[in-house]
Coordinates of C-alpha atoms in Angstrom, one line a residue:
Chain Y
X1332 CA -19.6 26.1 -15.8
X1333 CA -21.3 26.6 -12.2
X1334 CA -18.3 28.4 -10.0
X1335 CA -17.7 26.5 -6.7
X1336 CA -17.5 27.9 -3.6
X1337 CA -15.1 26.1 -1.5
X1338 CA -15.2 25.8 2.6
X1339 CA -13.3 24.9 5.2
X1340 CA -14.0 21.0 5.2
X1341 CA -13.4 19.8 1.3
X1342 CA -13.2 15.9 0.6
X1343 CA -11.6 14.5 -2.1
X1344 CA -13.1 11.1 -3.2
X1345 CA -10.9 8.6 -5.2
X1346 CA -12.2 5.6 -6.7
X1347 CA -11.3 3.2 -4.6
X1348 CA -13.1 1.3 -2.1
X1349 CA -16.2 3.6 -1.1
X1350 CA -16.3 4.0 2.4
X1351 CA -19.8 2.5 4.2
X1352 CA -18.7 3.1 7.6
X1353 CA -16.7 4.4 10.6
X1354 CA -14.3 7.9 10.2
X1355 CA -13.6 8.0 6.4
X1356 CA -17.7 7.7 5.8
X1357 CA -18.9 10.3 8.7
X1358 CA -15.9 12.9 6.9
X1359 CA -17.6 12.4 3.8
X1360 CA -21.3 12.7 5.9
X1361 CA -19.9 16.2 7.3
X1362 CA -18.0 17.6 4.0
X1363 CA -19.4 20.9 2.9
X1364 CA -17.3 20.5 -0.4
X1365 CA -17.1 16.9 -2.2
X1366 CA -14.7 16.6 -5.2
X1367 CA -14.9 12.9 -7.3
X1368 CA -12.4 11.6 -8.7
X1369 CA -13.9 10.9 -12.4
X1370 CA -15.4 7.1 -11.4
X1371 CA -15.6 8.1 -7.8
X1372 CA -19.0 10.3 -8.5
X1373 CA -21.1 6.8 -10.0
X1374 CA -20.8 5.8 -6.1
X1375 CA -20.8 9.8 -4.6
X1376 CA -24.2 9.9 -6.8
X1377 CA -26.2 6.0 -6.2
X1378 CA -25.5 6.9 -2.8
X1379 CA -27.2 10.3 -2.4
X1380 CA -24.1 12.5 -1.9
X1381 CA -23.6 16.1 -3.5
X1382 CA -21.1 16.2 -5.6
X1383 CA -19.2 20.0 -6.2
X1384 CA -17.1 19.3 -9.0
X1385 CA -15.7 16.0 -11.2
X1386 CA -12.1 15.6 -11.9
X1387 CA -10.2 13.3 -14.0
X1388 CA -10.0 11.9 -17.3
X1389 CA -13.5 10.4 -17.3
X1390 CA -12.4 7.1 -18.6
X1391 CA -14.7 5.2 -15.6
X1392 CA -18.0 7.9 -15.0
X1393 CA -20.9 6.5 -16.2
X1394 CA -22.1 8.4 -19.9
X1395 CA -25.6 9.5 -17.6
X1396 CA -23.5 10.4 -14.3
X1397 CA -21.8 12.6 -16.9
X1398 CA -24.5 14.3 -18.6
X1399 CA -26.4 15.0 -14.9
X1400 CA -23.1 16.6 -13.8
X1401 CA -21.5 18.1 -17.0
X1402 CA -21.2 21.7 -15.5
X1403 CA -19.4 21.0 -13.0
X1404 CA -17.2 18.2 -14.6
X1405 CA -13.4 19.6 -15.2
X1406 CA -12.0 17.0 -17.7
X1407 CA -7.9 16.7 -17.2
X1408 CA -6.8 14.0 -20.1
X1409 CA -2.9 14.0 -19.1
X1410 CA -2.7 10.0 -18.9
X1411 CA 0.9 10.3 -16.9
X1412 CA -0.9 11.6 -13.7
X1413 CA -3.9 10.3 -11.8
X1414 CA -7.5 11.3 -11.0
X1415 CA -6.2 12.0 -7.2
X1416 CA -3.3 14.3 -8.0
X1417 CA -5.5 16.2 -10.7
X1418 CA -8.2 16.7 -8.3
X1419 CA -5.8 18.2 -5.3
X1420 CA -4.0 19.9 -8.3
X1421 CA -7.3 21.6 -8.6
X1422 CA -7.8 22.5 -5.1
X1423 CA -4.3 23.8 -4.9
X1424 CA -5.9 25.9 -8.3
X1425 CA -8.3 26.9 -6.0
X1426 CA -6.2 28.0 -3.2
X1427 CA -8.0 25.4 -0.9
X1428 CA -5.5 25.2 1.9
X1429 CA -6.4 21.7 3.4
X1430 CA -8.7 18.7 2.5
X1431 CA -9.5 15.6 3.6
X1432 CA -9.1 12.6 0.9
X1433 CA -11.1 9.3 1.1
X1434 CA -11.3 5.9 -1.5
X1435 CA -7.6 6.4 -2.1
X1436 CA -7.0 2.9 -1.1
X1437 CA -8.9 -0.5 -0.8
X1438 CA -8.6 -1.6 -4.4
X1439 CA -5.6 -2.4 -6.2
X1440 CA -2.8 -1.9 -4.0
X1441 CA 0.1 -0.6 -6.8
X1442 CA -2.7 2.3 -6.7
X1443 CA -3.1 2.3 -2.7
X1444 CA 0.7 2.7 -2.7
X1445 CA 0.8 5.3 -5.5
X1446 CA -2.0 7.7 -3.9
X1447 CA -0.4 7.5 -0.2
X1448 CA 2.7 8.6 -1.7
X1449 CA 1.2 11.3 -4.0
X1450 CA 0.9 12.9 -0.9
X1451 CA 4.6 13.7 -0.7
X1452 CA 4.0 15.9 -3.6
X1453 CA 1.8 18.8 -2.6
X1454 CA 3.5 18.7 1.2
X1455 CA 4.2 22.7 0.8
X1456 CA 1.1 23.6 -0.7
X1457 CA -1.9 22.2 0.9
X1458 CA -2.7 20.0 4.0
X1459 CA -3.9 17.0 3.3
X1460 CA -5.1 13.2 5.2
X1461 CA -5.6 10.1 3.5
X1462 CA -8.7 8.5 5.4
X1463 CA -8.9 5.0 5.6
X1464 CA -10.9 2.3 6.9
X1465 CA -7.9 2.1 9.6
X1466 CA -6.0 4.6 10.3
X1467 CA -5.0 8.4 8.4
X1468 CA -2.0 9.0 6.3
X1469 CA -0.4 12.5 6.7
X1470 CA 2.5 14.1 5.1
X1471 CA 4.8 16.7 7.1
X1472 CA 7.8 19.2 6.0
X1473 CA 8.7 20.4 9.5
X1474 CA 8.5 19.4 13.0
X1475 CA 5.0 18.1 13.9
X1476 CA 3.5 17.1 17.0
X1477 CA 0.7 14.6 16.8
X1478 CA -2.3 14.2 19.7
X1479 CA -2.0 10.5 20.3
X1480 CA -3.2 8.2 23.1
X1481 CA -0.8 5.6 24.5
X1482 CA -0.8 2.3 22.1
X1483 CA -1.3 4.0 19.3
X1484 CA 0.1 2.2 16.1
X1485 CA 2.3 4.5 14.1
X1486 CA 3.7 4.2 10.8
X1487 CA 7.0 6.7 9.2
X1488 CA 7.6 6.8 5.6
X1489 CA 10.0 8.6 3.7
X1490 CA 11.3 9.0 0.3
X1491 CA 14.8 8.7 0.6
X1492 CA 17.5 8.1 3.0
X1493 CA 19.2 11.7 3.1
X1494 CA 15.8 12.6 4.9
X1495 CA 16.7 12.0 8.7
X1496 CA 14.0 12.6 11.6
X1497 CA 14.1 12.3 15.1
X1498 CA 11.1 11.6 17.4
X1499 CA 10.1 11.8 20.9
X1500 CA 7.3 9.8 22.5
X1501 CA 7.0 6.2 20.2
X1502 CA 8.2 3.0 21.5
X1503 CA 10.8 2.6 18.9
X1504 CA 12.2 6.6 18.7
X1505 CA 14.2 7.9 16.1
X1506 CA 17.8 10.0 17.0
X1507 CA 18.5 12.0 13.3
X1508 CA 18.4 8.7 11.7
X1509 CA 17.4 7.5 7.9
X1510 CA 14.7 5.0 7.7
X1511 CA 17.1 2.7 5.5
X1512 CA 13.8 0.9 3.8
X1513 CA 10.7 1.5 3.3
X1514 CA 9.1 -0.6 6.1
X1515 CA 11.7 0.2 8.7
X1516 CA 9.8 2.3 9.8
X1517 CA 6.6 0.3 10.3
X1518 CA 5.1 -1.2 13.9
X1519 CA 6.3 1.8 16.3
X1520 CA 3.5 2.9 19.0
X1521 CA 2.9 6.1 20.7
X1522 CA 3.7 5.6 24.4
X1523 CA 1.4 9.0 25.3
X1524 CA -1.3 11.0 24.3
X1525 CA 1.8 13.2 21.9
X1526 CA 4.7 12.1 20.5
X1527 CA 7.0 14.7 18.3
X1528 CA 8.0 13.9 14.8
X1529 CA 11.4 16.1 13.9
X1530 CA 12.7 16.4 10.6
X1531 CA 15.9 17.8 8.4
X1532 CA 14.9 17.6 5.0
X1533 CA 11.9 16.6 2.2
X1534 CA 8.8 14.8 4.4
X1535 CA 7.6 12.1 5.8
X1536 CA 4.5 10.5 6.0
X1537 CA 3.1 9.7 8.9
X1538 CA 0.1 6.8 9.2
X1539 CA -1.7 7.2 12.7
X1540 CA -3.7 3.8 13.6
X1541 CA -7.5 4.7 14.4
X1542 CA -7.4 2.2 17.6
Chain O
X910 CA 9.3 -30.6 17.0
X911 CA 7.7 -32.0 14.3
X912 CA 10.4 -32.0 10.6
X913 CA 8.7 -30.1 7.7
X914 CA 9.2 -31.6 4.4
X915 CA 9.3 -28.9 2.5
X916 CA 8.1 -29.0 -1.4
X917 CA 8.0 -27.0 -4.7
X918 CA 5.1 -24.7 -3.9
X919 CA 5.0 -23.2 -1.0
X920 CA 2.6 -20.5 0.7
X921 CA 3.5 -18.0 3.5
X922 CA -0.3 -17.0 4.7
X923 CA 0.1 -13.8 6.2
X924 CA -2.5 -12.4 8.8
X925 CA -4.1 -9.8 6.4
X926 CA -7.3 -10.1 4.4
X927 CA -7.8 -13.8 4.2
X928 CA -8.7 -14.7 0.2
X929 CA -11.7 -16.4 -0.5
X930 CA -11.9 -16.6 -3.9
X931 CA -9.6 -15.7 -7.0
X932 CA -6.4 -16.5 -7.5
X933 CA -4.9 -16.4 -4.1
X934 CA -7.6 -19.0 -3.0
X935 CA -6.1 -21.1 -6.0
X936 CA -2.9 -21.1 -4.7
X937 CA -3.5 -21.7 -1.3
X938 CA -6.0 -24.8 -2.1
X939 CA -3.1 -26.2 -4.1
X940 CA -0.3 -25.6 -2.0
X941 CA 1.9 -28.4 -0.5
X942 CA 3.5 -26.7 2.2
X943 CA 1.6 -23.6 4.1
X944 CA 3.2 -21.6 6.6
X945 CA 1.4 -19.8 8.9
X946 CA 1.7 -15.8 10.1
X947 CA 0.7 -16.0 13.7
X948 CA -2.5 -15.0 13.9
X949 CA -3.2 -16.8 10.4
X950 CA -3.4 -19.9 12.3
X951 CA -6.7 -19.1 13.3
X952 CA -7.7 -18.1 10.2
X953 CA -6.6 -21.1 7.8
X954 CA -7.9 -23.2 10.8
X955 CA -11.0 -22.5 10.9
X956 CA -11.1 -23.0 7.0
X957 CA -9.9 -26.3 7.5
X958 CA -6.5 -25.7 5.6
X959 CA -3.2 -28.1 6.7
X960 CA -0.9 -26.0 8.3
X961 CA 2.9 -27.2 8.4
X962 CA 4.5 -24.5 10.3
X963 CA 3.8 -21.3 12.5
X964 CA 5.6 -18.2 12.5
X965 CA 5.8 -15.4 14.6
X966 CA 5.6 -13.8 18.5
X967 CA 2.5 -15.4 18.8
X968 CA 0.5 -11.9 19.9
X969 CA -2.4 -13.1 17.4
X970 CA -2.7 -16.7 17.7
X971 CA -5.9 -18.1 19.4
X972 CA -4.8 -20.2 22.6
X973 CA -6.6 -23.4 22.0
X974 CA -4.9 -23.3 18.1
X975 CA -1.6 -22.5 20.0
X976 CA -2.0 -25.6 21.7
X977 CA -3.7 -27.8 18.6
X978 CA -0.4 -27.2 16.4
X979 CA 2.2 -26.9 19.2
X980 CA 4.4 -29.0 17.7
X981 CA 4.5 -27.0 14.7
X982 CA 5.0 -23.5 16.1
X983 CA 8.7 -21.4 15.7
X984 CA 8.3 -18.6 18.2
X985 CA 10.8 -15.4 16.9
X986 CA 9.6 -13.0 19.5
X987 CA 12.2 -10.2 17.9
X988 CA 9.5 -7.0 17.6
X989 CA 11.6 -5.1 15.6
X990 CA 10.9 -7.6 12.3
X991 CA 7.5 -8.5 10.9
X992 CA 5.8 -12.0 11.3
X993 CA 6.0 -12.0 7.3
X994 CA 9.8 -11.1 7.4
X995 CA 10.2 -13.9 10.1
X996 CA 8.6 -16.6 8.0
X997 CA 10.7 -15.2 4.7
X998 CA 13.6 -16.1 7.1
X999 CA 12.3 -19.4 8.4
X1000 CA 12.3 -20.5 4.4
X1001 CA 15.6 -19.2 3.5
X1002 CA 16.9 -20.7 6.5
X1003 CA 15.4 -24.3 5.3
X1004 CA 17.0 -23.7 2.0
X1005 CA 13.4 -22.7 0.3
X1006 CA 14.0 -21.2 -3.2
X1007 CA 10.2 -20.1 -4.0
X1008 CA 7.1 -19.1 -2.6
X1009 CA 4.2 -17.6 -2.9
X1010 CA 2.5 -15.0 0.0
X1011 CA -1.1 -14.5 0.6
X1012 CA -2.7 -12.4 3.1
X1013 CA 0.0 -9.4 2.9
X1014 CA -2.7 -6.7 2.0
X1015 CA -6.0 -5.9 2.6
X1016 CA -6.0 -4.9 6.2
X1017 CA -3.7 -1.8 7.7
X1018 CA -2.3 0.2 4.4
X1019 CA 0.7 0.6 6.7
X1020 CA 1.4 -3.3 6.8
X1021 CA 0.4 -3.5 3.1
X1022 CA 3.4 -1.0 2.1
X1023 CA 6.2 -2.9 4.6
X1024 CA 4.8 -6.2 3.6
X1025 CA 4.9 -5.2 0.0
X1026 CA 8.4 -3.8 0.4
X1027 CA 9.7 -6.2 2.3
X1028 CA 10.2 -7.8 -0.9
X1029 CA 13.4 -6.4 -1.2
X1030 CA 15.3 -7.2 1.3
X1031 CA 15.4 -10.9 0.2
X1032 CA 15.5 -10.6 -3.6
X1033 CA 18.8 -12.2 -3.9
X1034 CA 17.9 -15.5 -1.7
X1035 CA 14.5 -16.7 -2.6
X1036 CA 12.1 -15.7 -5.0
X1037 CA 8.8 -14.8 -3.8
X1038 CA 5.7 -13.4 -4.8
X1039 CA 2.7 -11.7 -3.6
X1040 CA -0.4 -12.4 -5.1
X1041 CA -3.4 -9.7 -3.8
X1042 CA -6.9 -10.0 -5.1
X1043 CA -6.1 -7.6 -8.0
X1044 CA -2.4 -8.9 -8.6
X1045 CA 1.1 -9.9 -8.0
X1046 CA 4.0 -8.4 -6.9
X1047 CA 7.5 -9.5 -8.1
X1048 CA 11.2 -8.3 -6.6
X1049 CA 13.2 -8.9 -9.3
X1050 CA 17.3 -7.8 -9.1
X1051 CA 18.2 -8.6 -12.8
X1052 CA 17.2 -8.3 -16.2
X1053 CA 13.8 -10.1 -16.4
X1054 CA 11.5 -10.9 -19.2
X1055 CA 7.7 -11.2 -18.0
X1056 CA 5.3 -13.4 -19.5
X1057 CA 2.4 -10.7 -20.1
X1058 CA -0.7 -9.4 -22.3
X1059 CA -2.2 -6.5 -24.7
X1060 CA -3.5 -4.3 -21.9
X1061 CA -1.9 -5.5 -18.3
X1062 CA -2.1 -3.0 -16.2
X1063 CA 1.9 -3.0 -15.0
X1064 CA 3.4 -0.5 -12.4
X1065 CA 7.3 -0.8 -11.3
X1066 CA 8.6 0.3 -7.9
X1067 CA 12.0 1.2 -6.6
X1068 CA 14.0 1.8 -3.2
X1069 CA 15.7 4.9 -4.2
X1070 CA 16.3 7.0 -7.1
X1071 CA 20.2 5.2 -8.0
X1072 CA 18.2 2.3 -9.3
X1073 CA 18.2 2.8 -13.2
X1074 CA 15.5 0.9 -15.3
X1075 CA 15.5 0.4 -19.3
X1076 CA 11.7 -1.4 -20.2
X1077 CA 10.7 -2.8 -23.4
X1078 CA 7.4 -3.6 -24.3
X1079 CA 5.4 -1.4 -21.9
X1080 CA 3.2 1.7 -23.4
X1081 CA 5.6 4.1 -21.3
X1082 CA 8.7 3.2 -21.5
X1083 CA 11.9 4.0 -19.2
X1084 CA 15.5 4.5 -20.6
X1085 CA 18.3 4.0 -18.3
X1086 CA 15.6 6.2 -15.9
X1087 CA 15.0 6.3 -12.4
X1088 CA 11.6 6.4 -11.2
X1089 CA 12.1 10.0 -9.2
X1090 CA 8.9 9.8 -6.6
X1091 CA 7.1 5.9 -5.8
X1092 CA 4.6 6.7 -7.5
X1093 CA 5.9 7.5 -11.0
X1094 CA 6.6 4.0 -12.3
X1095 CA 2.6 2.9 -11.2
X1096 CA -0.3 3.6 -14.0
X1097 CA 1.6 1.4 -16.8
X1098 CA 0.9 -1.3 -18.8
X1099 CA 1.9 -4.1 -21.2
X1100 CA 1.6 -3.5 -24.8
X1101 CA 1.6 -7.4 -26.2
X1102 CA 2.6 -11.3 -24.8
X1103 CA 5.4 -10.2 -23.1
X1104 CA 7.7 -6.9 -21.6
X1105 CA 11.2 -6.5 -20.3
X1106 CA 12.6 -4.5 -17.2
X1107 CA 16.5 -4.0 -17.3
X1108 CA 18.0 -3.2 -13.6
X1109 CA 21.6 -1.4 -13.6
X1110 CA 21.7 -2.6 -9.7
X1111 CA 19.6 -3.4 -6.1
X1112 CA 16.2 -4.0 -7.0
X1113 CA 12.9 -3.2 -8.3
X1114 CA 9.2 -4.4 -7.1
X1115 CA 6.8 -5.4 -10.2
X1116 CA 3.0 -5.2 -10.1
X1117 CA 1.2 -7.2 -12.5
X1118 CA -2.7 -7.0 -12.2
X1119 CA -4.6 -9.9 -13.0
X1120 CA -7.1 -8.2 -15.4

């Protein structure tokens, strides 16, 4: 097994939609480490990418994709977690400390919701962004300020209602209240170029609108 | 104002990814009644679809379509509620008991988890369902048997963790559980014709993918 020798800008790929454009594909353009999620390296590999290590259950790499990569493939078989939460599992392994994650949505949408979520998970351990084709999903623990331009779209999810946040700087701000349902929180704006995200307990997640 | 008869299969377009092909091209081309998401207008328009009724602050909709279906338009300028939600209300309002919603996804993953959840808050007065290009999602707030088969890939969603859930007929089966974190009910599936969810109270959102 060929030992891999993480940097500062890692990219997890998950098999959903491939990015072929904008922010998601130049992160993936400047990664200096590339992890595929199992089906994620057939695309990372017809499309000239390096590829640093495979994770997953290898139900959906092609048999040839997986003899070209076998030493760096790290088969995880557990069926009652995902490709995405094995592969930042392994990073955490790894003591990567941050990583950028793109294809996590853009396919079936039970999955979309499942991976954006996942990232409520591993809040303590590693810092991580979902990439998407528009806008980035990131999950805080403590009080976080954001850069932000005036008109930004913003998004707040949490996971339960004993989790209470107050914010300053959105259109719509929160005063140590419970987002009662999940899309309460949806259609707020930043009114700046910072707003302030404050929280008591658990995470959030926090989707930032590319324009 | 022009009085919508209102008939047994009805479509709420919302202004996400438009289908055009698949099942929710199906059910749009054999709808009776289709309302309109604001900026949707445009959309169905310009595919020559009949439109009986728009929805929404009007933020999205083209000004010479504004003026084509005047007649036809409900302006709920209220920005703290969704053009979806708004249309969901327009339906109940009219004494609607079904309907079918296109459209919800494939744009901002923000507006694809409120739309998604949104589900839930009107459960007990209409049934609805989303149908996406890779399935349909269901808010169901009883015990409900689901017409299925061998291999449907089947993931279950709940608002928060005092929601029990007892399933027969799925390859991972709950027990009076909660689903602990979203993403815990999602990588399922249906082990033969049919599968049953059991509820102990509020509500749970049902993915059912097409293949």
């Amino acid at each position: 097994m060929k030992k891999i020798k993480f940097t500062n800008s890692v990219t997890i790929v998950a098999n959903g939609a491939f990015p072929k454009s904008g922010i998601p594909k130049d992160i993936l353009d400047k990664s200096k480490t590339i992890i595929a999620c199992d089906g994620a390296a057939n695309t990372l590999d017809e499309n000239n990418y390096r590829i640093d290590a495979i994770i997953g259950d290898l139900d959906s790499i092609r048999p040839d994709i997986k003899d070209k990569y076998d030493d760096i493939i790290y088969q995880y078989p557990d069926q009652s977690e995902n490709d995405l939460r094995k592969a930042i599992e392994f990073l955490i392994s790894n003591n990567v400390k941050e990583a950028s994650i793109i294809g996590a949505t853009g396919k079936r949408e039970d999955h979309t919701i499942g991976n954006i979520f996942s990232l409520s998970k591993f809040c303590s351990k590693i810092n991580l962004k979902i990439f998407t084709e528009t806008g980035c999903f990131i999950c805080i623990n403590k009080d976080t300020e954001f850069k932000s331009f005036k008109g930004q779209q913003v998004s707040l999810f949490t996971l339960n209602d004993k989790t209470k946040i107050t914010t300053k700087g959105l259109k719509y701000n929160f005063n140590k209240n419970a987002i009662s349902t999940i899309f309460y929180g949806t259609l707020n704006e930043s009114v700046c170029e910072k707003f302030h995200v404050k929280i008591n307990n658990e995470c959030a997640i926090i989707f930032l609108c590319f324009s």
